[in-house]
Coordinates of C-alpha atoms and ligand atoms in Angstrom, one line a residue:
M1 CA 29.8 -54.5 53.9
T2 CA 29.6 -51.8 56.5
I3 CA 32.2 -50.7 59.0
R4 CA 30.4 -50.4 62.4
P5 CA 31.6 -48.5 65.4
I6 CA 33.3 -50.7 68.1
I7 CA 32.1 -50.5 71.7
I8 CA 34.8 -49.3 74.0
A9 CA 35.1 -50.5 77.6
P10 CA 33.9 -49.9 80.3
D11 CA 30.5 -50.5 78.8
R12 CA 27.7 -52.7 80.2
R13 CA 27.0 -54.3 76.9
L14 CA 30.5 -55.9 76.8
K15 CA 29.5 -57.9 79.9
I16 CA 26.3 -59.4 78.4
P17 CA 26.5 -63.2 77.5
S18 CA 25.7 -63.6 73.8
V19 CA 23.0 -65.9 72.6
P20 CA 23.5 -68.9 70.2
V21 CA 22.6 -68.4 66.5
D22 CA 19.7 -70.7 65.6
T23 CA 19.8 -70.4 61.8
V24 CA 22.9 -69.4 59.8
D25 CA 21.1 -67.2 57.2
D26 CA 21.9 -64.2 55.0
E27 CA 21.5 -61.8 58.0
T28 CA 24.1 -63.9 59.9
R29 CA 26.5 -63.8 56.9
R30 CA 26.0 -60.0 56.5
L31 CA 26.8 -59.5 60.2
L32 CA 30.0 -61.7 59.9
D33 CA 31.1 -59.6 56.9
D34 CA 30.4 -56.3 58.7
M35 CA 32.4 -57.7 61.7
L36 CA 35.4 -58.6 59.5
E37 CA 35.3 -55.2 57.8
S38 CA 35.1 -53.4 61.1
M39 CA 38.0 -55.5 62.5
Y40 CA 40.2 -54.8 59.5
A41 CA 39.4 -51.1 59.6
D42 CA 40.7 -51.0 63.2
E43 CA 43.7 -53.3 62.4
G44 CA 42.5 -56.0 64.8
I45 CA 43.1 -59.7 64.6
G46 CA 39.7 -60.8 66.1
L47 CA 36.3 -59.5 66.9
A48 CA 33.1 -60.8 68.6
A49 CA 29.7 -59.6 67.5
I50 CA 28.9 -58.0 70.9
Q51 CA 31.8 -55.6 70.2
I52 CA 29.6 -54.0 67.5
G53 CA 26.5 -54.3 69.7
A54 CA 25.1 -57.6 68.4
P55 CA 24.8 -60.1 71.3
K56 CA 25.1 -63.2 69.1
R57 CA 27.7 -66.0 69.3
L58 CA 29.7 -64.9 66.3
V59 CA 33.4 -64.5 66.0
V60 CA 35.7 -63.4 63.2
A61 CA 39.5 -63.6 63.2
D62 CA 42.5 -63.2 60.9
V63 CA 46.0 -63.7 62.4
H64 CA 47.9 -63.7 59.1
L65 CA 51.3 -61.9 59.3
G66 CA 52.8 -59.1 57.2
D67 CA 53.0 -60.3 53.6
E68 CA 51.0 -63.4 54.0
P69 CA 47.6 -63.4 52.2
P70 CA 44.6 -62.6 54.4
A71 CA 43.1 -65.6 56.2
P72 CA 39.7 -64.6 57.4
L73 CA 37.9 -67.0 59.7
K74 CA 34.1 -66.8 60.4
L75 CA 32.8 -68.8 63.4
V76 CA 29.2 -69.3 64.4
N77 CA 28.5 -70.6 67.9
P78 CA 32.2 -71.4 68.6
E79 CA 33.0 -73.6 71.6
L80 CA 36.2 -74.8 73.2
A81 CA 36.1 -78.6 72.6
W82 CA 39.5 -79.2 74.2
T83 CA 42.3 -77.2 75.7
S84 CA 45.9 -78.3 76.4
D85 CA 47.3 -78.6 80.0
E86 CA 50.3 -76.7 78.8
R87 CA 49.7 -73.0 79.2
A88 CA 51.3 -70.0 77.4
L89 CA 51.7 -66.4 78.3
R90 CA 51.1 -63.9 75.5
E91 CA 50.5 -60.2 75.3
E92 CA 46.9 -59.4 74.4
G93 CA 45.1 -56.3 73.3
C94 CA 41.5 -55.7 72.3
L95 CA 39.7 -53.4 70.0
S96 CA 37.3 -52.6 72.9
L97 CA 40.3 -51.6 75.1
P98 CA 42.3 -49.5 72.6
E99 CA 46.0 -48.9 73.4
H100 CA 46.1 -51.2 76.4
Y101 CA 48.0 -54.5 76.5
A102 CA 48.7 -57.1 79.2
N103 CA 50.2 -60.5 79.4
V104 CA 47.5 -63.2 79.7
E105 CA 48.0 -66.8 80.5
R106 CA 45.8 -69.4 78.7
P107 CA 46.0 -73.0 77.4
A108 CA 48.7 -73.0 74.7
E109 CA 46.6 -75.1 72.3
A110 CA 42.8 -75.5 71.8
K111 CA 40.3 -77.3 69.6
I112 CA 37.4 -75.1 68.7
R113 CA 34.1 -76.5 67.3
Y114 CA 31.8 -74.2 65.4
L115 CA 29.5 -73.8 62.4
D116 CA 30.9 -72.1 59.2
E117 CA 29.0 -69.4 57.4
H118 CA 26.9 -72.0 55.6
G119 CA 25.9 -73.8 58.8
A120 CA 28.3 -76.7 58.4
P121 CA 30.0 -78.1 61.5
R122 CA 33.8 -77.5 61.6
E123 CA 36.7 -77.9 63.9
I124 CA 40.0 -76.0 64.2
A125 CA 43.1 -77.1 66.0
A126 CA 44.7 -73.9 67.1
K127 CA 48.1 -73.1 68.6
G128 CA 50.2 -70.0 69.1
M129 CA 48.6 -66.7 68.4
L130 CA 45.5 -68.2 66.8
A131 CA 44.8 -70.3 70.0
A132 CA 45.1 -67.2 72.2
C133 CA 43.0 -65.1 69.8
L134 CA 40.1 -67.5 69.5
Q135 CA 40.0 -68.1 73.3
H136 CA 40.0 -64.3 73.8
E137 CA 37.1 -64.0 71.3
I138 CA 35.1 -66.9 72.8
D139 CA 35.5 -65.1 76.2
H140 CA 33.7 -62.1 74.7
L141 CA 30.7 -64.3 74.0
D142 CA 30.5 -64.9 77.8
G143 CA 31.0 -61.2 78.7
I144 CA 34.7 -61.8 79.6
L145 CA 37.4 -59.3 78.7
F146 CA 41.2 -60.1 78.6
V147 CA 41.6 -57.7 81.6
D148 CA 39.4 -60.1 83.6
H149 CA 42.3 -62.6 83.5
I150 CA 44.8 -60.1 85.0
S151 CA 45.2 -58.7 88.5
L152 CA 42.4 -56.5 89.9
I153 CA 44.9 -53.6 90.3
K154 CA 46.0 -53.8 86.7
R155 CA 42.4 -54.1 85.5
S156 CA 41.3 -51.1 87.5
I157 CA 44.1 -49.0 86.2
I158 CA 43.2 -49.8 82.5
L159 CA 39.5 -49.3 82.9
R160 CA 39.9 -46.1 84.8
K161 CA 42.2 -44.7 82.0
L162 CA 39.6 -45.7 79.4
A163 CA 36.8 -44.1 81.3
K164 CA 38.9 -40.9 81.7
A165 CA 39.8 -40.9 78.0
R166 CA 36.1 -41.1 77.2
R167 CA 35.2 -38.2 79.6
S168 CA 37.9 -35.9 78.1
Q169 CA 36.7 -36.9 74.6
A170 CA 33.1 -36.0 75.5
A171 CA 34.2 -32.7 77.0
S172 CA 36.1 -31.7 73.9
A173 CA 33.4 -32.8 71.5
Ligands
NI201 NI1 38.7 -58.4 72.4

C-alpha cells in the first residue's frame, strides 16, 4: 500500500466528474488500499479516488470512534438509492480543504448501493456521521465539494484562504 498525496482545493481536478469502474480487478483493489492508507495517514474519515488524482468512482470511509476497532469501507460505483426527507445539519471537513469546516445540511439517512472490492453488489443503510460522510464522498465523484453546499460568501472565503496558503507555501519552498 502506498500513501499518495491528496489534492488540495482550489484545483480543477476536484471538479471533474469521475467515471464508473467497469471491472473490479487487482488494480481497483490496489487503488482502494492506497486510498485507505492515504486517508488514515491524514486522519480522515472518508476519501474519493479523485482526491488522489484518479477520476474513478471509488470511495473509502471509516467512521469508527476512539477505541472502537477500525471499520474500513470500500465502495465501487456507489450510488444513493434512497435518502430520507428528514435532514440533518452536521459540521463537515475535507482532506482537500484542510483546516476548514462548515455546517452542511443533508438528508439524515441514506441507502447506498455499491459493489464491494470483489465486484459483488451491496447496500448500506447509513445514518448519523456515516450518512453524511458517504453523501460527501459520493458528491466528490460528481465534482462537488462540501463548500458547494454553503453560502457563496463562506465558500469564497475558504477557497481564497486555501489559495493564499498555497501561494505562501510555494514562496517559502
Ligand atoms: Ni471530502
